[in-house]
XYZ file of C-alpha atoms in Angstrom:
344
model
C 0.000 0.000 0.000
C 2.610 2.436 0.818
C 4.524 1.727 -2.792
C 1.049 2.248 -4.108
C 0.496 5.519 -2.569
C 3.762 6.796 -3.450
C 3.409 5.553 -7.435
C -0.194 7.162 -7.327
C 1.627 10.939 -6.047
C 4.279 11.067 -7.911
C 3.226 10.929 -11.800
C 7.487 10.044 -12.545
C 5.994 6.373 -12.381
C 3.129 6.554 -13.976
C 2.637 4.654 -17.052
C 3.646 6.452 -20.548
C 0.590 5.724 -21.937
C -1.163 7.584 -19.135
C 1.437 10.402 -19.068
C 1.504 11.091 -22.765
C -2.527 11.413 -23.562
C -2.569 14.975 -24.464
C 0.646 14.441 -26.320
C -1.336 11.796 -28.522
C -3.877 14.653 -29.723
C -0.736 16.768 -30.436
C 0.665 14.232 -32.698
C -2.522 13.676 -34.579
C -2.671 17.452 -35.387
C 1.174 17.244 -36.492
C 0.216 13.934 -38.118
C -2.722 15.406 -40.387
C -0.303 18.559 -41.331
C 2.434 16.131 -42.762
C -0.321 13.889 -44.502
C 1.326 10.853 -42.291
C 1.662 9.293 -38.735
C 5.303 8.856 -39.522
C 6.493 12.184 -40.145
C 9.612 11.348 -37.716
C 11.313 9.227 -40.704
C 12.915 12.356 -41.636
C 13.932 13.976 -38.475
C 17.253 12.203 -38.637
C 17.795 10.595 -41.930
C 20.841 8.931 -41.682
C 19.433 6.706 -38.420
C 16.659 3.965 -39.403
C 13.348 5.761 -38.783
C 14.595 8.452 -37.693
C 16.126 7.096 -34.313
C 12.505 6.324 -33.623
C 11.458 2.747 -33.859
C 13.788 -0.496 -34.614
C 16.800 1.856 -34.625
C 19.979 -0.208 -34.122
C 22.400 1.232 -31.549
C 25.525 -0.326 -33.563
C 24.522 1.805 -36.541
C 23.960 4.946 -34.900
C 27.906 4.216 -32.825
C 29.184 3.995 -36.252
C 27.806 7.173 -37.400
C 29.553 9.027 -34.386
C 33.614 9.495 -34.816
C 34.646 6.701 -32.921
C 37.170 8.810 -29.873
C 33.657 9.905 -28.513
C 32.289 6.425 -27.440
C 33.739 3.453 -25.629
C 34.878 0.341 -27.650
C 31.638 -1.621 -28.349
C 31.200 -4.468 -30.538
C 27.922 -6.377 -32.185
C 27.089 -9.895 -30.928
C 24.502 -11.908 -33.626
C 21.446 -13.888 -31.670
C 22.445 -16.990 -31.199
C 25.673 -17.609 -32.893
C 27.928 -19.971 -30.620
C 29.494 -18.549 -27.240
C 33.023 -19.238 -28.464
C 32.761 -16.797 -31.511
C 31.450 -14.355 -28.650
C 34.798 -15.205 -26.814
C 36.808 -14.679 -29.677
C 35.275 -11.532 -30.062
C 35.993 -10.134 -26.661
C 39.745 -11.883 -27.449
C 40.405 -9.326 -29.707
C 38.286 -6.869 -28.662
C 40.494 -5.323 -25.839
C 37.242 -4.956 -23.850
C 37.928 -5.839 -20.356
C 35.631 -7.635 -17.193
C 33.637 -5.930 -15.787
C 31.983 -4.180 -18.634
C 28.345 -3.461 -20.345
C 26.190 -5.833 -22.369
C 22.705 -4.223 -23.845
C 20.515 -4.910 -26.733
C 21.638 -3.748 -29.927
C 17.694 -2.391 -30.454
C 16.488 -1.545 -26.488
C 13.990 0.080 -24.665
C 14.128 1.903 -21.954
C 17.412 0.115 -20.119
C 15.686 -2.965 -20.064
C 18.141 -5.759 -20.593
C 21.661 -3.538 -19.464
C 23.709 -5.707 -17.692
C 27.213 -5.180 -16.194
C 28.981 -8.593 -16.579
C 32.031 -9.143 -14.324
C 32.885 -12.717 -15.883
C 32.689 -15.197 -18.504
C 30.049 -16.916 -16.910
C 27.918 -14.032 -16.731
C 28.691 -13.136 -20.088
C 27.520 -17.007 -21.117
C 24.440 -16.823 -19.278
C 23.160 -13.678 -20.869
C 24.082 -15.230 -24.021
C 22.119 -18.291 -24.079
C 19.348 -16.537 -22.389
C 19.372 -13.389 -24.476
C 17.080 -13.953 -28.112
C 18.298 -11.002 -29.507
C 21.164 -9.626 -31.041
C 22.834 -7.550 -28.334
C 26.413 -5.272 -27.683
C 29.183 -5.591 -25.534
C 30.282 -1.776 -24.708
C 33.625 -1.438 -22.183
C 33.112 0.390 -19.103
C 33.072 3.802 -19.792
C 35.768 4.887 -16.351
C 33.982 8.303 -15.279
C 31.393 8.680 -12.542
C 28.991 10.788 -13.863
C 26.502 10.874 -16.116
C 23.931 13.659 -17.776
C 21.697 13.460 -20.709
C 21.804 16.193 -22.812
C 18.743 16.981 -25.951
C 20.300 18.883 -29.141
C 18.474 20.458 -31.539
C 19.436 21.835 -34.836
C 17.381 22.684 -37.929
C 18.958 21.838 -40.945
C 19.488 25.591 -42.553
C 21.379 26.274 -39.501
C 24.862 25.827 -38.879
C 24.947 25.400 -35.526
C 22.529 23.818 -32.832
C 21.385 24.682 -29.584
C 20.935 22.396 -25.934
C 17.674 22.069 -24.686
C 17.266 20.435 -21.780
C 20.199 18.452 -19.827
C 19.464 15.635 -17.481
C 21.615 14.520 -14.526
C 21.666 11.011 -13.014
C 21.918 9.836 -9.700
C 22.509 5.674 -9.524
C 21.216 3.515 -7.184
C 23.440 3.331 -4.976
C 22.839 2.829 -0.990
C 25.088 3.265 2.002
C 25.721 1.022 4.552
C 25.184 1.669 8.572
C 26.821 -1.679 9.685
C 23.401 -2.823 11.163
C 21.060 -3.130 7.954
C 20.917 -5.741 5.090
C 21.297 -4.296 1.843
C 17.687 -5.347 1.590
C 16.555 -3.401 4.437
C 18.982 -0.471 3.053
C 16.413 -0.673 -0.314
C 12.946 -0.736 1.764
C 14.040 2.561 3.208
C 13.441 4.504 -0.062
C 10.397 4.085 -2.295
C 12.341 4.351 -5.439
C 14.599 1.756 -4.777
C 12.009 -0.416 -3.154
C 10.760 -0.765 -6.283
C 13.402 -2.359 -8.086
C 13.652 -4.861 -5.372
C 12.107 -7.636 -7.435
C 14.413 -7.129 -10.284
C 17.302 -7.016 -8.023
C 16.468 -10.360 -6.060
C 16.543 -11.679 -9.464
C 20.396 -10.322 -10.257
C 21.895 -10.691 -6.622
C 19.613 -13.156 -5.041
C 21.207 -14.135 -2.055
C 23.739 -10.883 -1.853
C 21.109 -8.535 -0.938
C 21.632 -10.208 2.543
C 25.078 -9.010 3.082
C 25.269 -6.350 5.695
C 27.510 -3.188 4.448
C 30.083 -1.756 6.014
C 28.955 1.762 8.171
C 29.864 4.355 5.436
C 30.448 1.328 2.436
C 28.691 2.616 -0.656
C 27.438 -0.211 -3.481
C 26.639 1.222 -7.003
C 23.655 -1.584 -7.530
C 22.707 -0.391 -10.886
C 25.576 1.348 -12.802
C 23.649 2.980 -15.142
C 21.350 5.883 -15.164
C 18.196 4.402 -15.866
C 15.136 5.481 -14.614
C 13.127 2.777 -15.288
C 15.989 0.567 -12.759
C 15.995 3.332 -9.824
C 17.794 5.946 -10.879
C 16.524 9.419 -9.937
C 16.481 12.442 -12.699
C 17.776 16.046 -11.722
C 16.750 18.791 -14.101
C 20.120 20.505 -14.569
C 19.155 22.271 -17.420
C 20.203 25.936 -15.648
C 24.149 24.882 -16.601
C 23.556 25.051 -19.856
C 26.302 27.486 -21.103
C 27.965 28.440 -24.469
C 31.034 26.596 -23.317
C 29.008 23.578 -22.923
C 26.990 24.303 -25.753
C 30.169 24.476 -28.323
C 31.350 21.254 -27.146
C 28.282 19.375 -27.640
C 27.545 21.183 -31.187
C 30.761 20.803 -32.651
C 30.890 16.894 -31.884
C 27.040 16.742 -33.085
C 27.835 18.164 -36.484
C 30.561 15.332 -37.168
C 27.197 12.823 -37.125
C 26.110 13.029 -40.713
C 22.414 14.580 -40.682
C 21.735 14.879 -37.462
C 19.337 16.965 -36.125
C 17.180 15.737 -33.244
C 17.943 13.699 -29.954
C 19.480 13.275 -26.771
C 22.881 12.121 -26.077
C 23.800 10.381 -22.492
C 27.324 10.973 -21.954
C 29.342 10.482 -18.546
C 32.085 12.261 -17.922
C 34.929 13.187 -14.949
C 34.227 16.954 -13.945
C 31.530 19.607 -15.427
C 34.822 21.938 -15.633
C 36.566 19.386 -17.945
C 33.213 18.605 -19.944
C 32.513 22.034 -20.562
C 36.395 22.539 -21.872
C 35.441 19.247 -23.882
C 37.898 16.919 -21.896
C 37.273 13.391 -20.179
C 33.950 12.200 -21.479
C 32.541 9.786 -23.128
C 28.729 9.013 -25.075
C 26.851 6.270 -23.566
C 24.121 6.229 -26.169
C 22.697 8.843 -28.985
C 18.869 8.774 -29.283
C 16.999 10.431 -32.197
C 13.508 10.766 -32.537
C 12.257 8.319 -30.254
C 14.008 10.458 -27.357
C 12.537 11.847 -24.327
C 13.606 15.182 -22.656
C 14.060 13.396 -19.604
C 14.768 16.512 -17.173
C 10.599 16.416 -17.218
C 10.993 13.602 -14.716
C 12.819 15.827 -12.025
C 10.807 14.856 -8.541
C 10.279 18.891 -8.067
C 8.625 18.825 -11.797
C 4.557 18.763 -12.217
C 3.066 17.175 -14.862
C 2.054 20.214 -16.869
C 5.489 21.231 -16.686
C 6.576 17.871 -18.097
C 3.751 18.439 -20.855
C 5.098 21.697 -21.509
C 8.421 19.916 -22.210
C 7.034 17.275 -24.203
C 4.778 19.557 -26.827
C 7.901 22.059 -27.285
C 10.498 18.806 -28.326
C 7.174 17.352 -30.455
C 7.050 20.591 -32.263
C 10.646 21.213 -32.970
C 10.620 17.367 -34.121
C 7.624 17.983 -36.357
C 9.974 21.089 -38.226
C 12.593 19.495 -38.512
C 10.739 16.663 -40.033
C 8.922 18.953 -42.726
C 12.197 20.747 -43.739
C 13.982 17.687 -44.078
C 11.192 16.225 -46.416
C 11.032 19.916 -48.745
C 15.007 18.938 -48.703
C 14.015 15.124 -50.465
C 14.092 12.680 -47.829
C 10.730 10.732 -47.241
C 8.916 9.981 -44.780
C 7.931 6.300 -44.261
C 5.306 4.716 -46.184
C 2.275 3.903 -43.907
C 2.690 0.321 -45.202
C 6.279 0.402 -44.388
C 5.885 2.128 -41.069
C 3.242 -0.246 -39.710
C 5.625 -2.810 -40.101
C 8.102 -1.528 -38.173
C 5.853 -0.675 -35.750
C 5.049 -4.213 -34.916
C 8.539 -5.301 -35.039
C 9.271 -2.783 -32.749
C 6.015 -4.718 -30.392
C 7.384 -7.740 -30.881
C 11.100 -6.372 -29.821
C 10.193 -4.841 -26.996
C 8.359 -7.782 -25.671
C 11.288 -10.001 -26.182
C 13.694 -7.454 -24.104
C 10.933 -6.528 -21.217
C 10.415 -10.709 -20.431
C 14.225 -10.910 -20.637
């Protein structure tokens, strides 16, 4: 009851579907203007769909200059575990690091895998094709949404995130179980974590040990979202435009870095991209605890909009936008996707 309470006050957990109602109308209207429900083909044409359905994250990597993202390599459904050896072999990825779904939703399906056995497991469980990414070595983490419209020559930031893990401190007394049942959000990955750690979440911790429980920032695994769009600066700004514009037709989407110090971001120094996100991509500051839901409507309807232009002046510029044959396709490969990564 008191996880139900808290879900029912604070609309962070509410279900998309319920959150994004009025959006719906909004997209009609933009959907009737452009003669087409999948106007978004054309927001970024170089990533399938515009970054918004079936989008593979290997394809997008290879669009970005390679210094700007960790070492990450494709692994094929199913092929056998020893080509997925040989792979890490020569790889130079190192244990621990990240494996993901090469086509994902929402985090579901990151795992950090500490050993081969791990590795196997996911393998043989996992039934489809999925990445291994090294572990990116800075602490931090911030999503940050560019936008640039393709007659200009240089974009803007529009809304940064920031990302605080799940990670819980010990008082020598408590069970890392107990530790979770303090807070709400974390309480409510519990399930999910009994799965991962089983019969860890007994150990007692250390008074002042900290344990990083999900090392990615996630919202969907625990993670809590800080609107940090006031540091949004023209020193920041330049850094994240000038790497944007070396992605080939890119216009639209939000890029989760992590990265040392804000100093040495802003000066463009000791970071690294987690993941770029077109279309499809949230402006994810909305889900800052001090945020109401009109506010994260607000949010929503402005990044709709500037998708919908950017859409319409890509199309006057010859790119199309997706067939409604074509895109209803996709759309239920994209179902049947995402149900294969959220029963994972």
């Amino acid at each position: 009851m008191k996880l139900f309470l808290h879900k029912l006050f604070h609309w962070e957990y509410w279900p998309f579907q319920i959150v994004y109602i009025p959006i719906y109308f909004l997209w009609a209207y933009y959907a009737l203007k452009a003669r087409t429900i999948f106007f978004f083909n054309a927001c970024n044409p170089t990533m399938k769909n515009g970054g918004f359905v079936m989008d593979s994250k290997i394809e997008i990597y290879e669009l970005i200059p390679q210094h700007f993202y960790p070492i990450t390599k494709f692994v094929k459904e199913k092929i056998p575990f020893r080509e997925v050896e040989t792979l890490l072999e020569t790889s130079k990825i190192k244990f621990p690091f990240i494996v993901k779904p090469d086509i994902g939703l929402r985090g579901s399906a990151v795992k950090k895998v500490t050993n081969v056995n791990e590795l196997e497991a996911y393998h043989n469980k996992a039934n489809f094709d999925y990445l291994l990414q090294d572990l990116i070595p800075y602490e931090n983490e911030v999503g940050i949404f560019y936008v640039r419209f393709p007659h200009e020559k240089h974009g803007r930031i529009t809304g940064i995130v920031a990302k605080e893990f799940l990670i819980i401190e010990g008082n020598g007394l408590s069970t890392i179980e107990e530790l979770l049942k303090t807070n709400p959000r974390y309480e409510f990955q519990l399930k999910t974590l009994e799965n991962e750690y089983g019969n860890l979440l007994k150990t007692i911790l250390a008074k002042g040990e900290r344990r990083n429980l999900v090392p990615y920032g996630n919202h969907a695994r625990g993670a809590k979202f800080l609107d940090y769009s006031n540091l949004i600066s023209p020193e920041l700004t330049k850094v994240i435009d000038e790497m944007c514009l070396q992605v080939p037709e890119f216009y639209f989407g939000r890029m989760d870095l992590m990265y040392n110090t804000w100093d040495e971001l802003e000066k463009g120094k000791n970071f690294s991209v987690v993941e770029l996100n077109g279309s499809a991509s949230e402006p994810t500051h909305i889900y800052d605890p001090k945020h109401s839901l009109f506010f994260a409507w607000k949010e929503l309807a402005r990044h709709i909009r500037y998708m919908f232009q950017i859409s319409v002046e890509n199309h006057k510029r010859g790119f199309p936008y997706l067939s409604h044959k074509v895109g209803m396709q996709q759309y239920r490969l994209h179902l049947e996707q995402s149900n294969k990564i959220v029963n994972f």
